[in-house]
C-alpha atoms as one frame of an Amber mdcrd trajectory, in Angstrom:
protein
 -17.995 -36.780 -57.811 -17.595 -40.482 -56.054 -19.217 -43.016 -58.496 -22.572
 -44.505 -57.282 -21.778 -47.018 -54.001 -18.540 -45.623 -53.195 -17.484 -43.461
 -50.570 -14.904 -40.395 -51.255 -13.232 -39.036 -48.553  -9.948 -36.974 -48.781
  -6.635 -38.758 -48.604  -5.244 -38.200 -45.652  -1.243 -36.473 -45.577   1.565
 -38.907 -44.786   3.955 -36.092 -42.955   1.342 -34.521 -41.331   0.391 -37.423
 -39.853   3.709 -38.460 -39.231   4.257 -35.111 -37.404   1.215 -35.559 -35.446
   2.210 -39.039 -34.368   5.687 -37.886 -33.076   4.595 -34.528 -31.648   1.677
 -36.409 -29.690   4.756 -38.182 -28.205   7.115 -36.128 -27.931   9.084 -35.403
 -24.774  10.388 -37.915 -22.451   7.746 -40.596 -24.331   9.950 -43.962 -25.564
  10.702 -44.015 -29.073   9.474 -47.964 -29.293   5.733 -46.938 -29.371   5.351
 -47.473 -32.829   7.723 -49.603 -35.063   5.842 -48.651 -37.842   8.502 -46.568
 -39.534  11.497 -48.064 -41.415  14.250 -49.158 -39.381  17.786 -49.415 -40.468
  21.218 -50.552 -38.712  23.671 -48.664 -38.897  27.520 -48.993 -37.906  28.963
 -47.698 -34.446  31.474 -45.044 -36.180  28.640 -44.169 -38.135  27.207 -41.323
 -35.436  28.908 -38.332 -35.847  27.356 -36.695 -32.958  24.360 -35.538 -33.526
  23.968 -37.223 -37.155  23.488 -40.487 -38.797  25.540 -41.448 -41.301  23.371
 -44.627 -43.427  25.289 -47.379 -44.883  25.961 -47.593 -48.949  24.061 -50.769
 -49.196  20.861 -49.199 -47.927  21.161 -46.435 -50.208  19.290 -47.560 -52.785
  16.633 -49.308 -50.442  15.729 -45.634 -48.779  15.732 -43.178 -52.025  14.282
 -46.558 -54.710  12.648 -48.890 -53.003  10.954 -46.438 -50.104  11.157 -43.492
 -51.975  12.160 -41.256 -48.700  12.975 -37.536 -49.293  14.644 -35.273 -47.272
  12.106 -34.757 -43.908  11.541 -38.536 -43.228  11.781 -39.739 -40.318  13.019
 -43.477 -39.687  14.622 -45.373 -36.892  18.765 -46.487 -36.645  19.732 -48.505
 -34.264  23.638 -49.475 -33.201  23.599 -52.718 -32.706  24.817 -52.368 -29.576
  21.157 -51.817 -27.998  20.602 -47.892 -28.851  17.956 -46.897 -30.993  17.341
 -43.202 -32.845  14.712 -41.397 -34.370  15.843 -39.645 -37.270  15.122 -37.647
 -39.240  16.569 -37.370 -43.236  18.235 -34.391 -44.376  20.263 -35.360 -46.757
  19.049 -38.088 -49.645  21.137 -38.358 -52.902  23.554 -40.652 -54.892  25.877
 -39.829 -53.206  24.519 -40.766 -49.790  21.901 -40.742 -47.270  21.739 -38.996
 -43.787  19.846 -37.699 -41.130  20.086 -36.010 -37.585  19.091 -37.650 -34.458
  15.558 -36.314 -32.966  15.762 -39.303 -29.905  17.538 -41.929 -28.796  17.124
 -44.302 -25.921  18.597 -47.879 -24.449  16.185 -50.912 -26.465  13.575 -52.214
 -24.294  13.248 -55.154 -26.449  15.702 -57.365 -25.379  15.110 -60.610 -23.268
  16.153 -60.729 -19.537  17.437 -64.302 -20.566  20.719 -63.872 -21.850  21.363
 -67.220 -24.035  24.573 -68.492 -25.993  24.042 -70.843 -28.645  26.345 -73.591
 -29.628  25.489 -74.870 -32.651  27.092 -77.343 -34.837  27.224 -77.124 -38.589
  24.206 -77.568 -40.525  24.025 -77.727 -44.398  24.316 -73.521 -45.766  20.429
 -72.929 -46.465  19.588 -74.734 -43.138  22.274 -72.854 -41.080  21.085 -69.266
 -42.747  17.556 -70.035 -41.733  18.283 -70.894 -38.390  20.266 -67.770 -37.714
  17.472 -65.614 -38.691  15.252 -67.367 -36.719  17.109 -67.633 -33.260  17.994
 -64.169 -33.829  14.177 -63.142 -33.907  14.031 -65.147 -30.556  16.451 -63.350
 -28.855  20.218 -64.961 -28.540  22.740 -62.826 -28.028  25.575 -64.818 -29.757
  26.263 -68.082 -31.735  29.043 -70.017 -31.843  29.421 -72.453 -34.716  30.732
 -75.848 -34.206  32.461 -78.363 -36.083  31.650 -81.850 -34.151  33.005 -85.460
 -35.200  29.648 -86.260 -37.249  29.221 -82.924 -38.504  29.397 -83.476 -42.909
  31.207 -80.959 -43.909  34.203 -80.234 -46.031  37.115 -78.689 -45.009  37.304
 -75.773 -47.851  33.449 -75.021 -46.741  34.694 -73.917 -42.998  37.602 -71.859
 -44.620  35.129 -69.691 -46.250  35.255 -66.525 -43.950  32.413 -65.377 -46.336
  29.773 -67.632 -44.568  30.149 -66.066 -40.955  29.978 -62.319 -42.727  26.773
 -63.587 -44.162  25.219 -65.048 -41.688  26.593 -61.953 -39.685  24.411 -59.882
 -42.310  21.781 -61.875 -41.637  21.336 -61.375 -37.937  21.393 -57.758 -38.847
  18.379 -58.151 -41.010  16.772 -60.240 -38.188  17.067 -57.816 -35.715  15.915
 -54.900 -37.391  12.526 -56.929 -38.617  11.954 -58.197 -34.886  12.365 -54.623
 -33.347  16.079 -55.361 -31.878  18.440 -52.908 -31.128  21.088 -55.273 -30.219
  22.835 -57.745 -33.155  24.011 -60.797 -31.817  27.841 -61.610 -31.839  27.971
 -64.218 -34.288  32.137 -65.606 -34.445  33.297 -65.650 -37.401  35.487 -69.172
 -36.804  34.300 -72.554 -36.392  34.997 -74.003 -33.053  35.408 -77.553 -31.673
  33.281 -78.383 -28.561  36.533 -78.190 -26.434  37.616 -75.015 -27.908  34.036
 -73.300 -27.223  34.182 -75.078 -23.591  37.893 -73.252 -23.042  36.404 -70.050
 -24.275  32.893 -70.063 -22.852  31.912 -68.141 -19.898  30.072 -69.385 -16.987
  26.704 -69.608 -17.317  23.616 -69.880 -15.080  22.504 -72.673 -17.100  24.411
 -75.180 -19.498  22.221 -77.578 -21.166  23.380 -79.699 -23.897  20.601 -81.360
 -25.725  21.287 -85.235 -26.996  18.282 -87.346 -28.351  20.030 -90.529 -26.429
  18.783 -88.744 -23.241  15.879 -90.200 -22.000  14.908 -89.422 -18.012  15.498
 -85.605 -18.223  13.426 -83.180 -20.326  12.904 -79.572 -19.824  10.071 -80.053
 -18.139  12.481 -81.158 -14.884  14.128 -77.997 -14.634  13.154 -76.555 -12.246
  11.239 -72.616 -13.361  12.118 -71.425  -9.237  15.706 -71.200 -10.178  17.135
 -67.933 -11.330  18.447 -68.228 -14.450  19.455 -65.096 -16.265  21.997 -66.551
 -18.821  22.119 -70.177 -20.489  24.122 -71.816 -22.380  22.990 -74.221 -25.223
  24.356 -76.802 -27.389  22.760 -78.430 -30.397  24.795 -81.495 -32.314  24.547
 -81.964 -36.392  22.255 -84.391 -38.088  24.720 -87.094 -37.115  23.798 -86.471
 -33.472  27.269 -86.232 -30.779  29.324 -89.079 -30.179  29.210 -90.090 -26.615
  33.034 -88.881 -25.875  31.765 -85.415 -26.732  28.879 -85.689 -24.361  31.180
 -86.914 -21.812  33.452 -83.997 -22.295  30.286 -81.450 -22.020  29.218 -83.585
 -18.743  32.907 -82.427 -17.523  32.322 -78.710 -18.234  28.705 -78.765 -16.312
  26.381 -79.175 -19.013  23.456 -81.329 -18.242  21.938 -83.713 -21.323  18.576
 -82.859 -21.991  15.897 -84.799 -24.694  13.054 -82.800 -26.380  10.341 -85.346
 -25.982  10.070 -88.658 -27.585   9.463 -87.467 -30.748  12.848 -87.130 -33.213
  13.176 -83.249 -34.076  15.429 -81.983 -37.250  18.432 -80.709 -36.436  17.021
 -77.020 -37.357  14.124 -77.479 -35.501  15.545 -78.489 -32.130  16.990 -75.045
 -31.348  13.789 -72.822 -31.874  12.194 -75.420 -30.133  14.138 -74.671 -26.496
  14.810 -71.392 -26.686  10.866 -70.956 -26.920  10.624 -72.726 -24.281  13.331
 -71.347 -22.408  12.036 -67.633 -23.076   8.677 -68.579 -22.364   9.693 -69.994
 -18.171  12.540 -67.198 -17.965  12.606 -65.078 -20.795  10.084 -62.270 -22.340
   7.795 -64.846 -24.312
């Protein structure tokens, strides 16, 4: 019997629910209804098929930390822009795996493909800001060493950094409903080395807090810009012979406003607002 001012009502099943949910939209019905269920990246050679193999590090996270059994269902996605529904039928020590129920091409991603160029920040700083511009929708990042970048030359030997921050973007994605992981190079460029290796883009913008007559408020939103490229200095700011050499390649300087941004802020800042006039924001 409920005790006195409380309400008893029977707990509702988790699978039967989850059955009900996914038979109620079953069919031809996207797969991105509902991103209520766990979602987990997986690597390319790890479809066999018809079946999901699960990486070793998330293991531990699905049978410990979820406690998911055999029957689950949980998304995968590629990184490549497909996403699965699948569902577990195998959950042990010795791994974790499940057929595919779905899949489809991710409707999440922005229309506004954007490239980011940006130059080295201090390790916490730069791991922050990947997650972040990840959750707003780049599609790669380019790191760059720049003449007033601080920075020691054993840090940018450290191959370790890019595969961490390349972890990282996976983690991003799969919290902000991406199917797609940006490309994040695992080498530290120069501004002329990106410049030789960059494609073109619709829109090149380098932003320099010595501009002062253009903002983003002068370009123009009846263009038709479906990719952009973006540049962001260090704390030092760039040296004027490195804005002169992205003034050679196309890119136009651009200020933020009059107020002085950090150098982690800046980029969240413009893609926003970039995403917002072109984008999916």
């Amino acid at each position: 019997m409920a005790e006195p001012g409380r309400c008893s009502a029977p707990r509702a099943n988790p699978s039967a629910l989850c059955d009900s949910f996914f038979g109620r939209f079953a069919g031809n019905q996207s797969i991105n209804q509902s991103m209520s269920l766990p979602r987990f990246y997986i690597s390319p050679e790890n479809k066999l098929v018809d079946r999901i193999l699960f990486r070793e590090q998330d293991w531990n996270h699905i049978r410990n930390a979820l406690r998911l059994e055999s029957g689950a269902k949980v998304y995968a996605f590629d990184g490549h822009g497909i996403q699965y529904l699948v569902q577990l039928d195998r959950v042990d020590k010795q791994g974790v795996e499940g057929i595919i129920l779905q899949s489809e091409q991710s409707k999440n991603e922005s229309p506004l493909s954007i490239t980011l160029g940006q130059a080295w920040l201090q390790d916490s700083k730069m791991s922050t800001l990947v997650r972040q511009v990840v959750e707003l929708g780049i599609v790669a990042l380019y790191p760059l060493v720049t003449e007033r970048c601080q920075v020691k030359k054993k840090a940018l030997q450290e191959s370790s950094k890019a595969f961490r921050w390349e972890e990282i973007a996976r983690q991003a994605a799969r919290q902000s409903g991406r199917s797609r992981v940006p490309e994040i190079q695992k080498k530290f460029y120069s501004p002329k080395e990106f410049f030789a290796e960059a494609e073109s883009f619709d829109l090149k913008l380098i932003f320099w807090e010595d501009e002062k007559a253009t903002t983003l408020q002068d370009i123009s939103a009846k263009q038709e810009i479906k990719t952009a490229s973006l540049l962001f200095g260090p704390e030092g700011g760039w040296s004027r012979e490195e804005i002169e050499t992205a003034r050679s390649h196309g890119y136009q300087t651009i200020s933020l406003g009059p107020r002085i941004l950090r150098a982690e802020t800046a980029p969240l800042t413009a893609i926003s607002v970039l995403q917002y006039i072109w984008g999916d924001i």
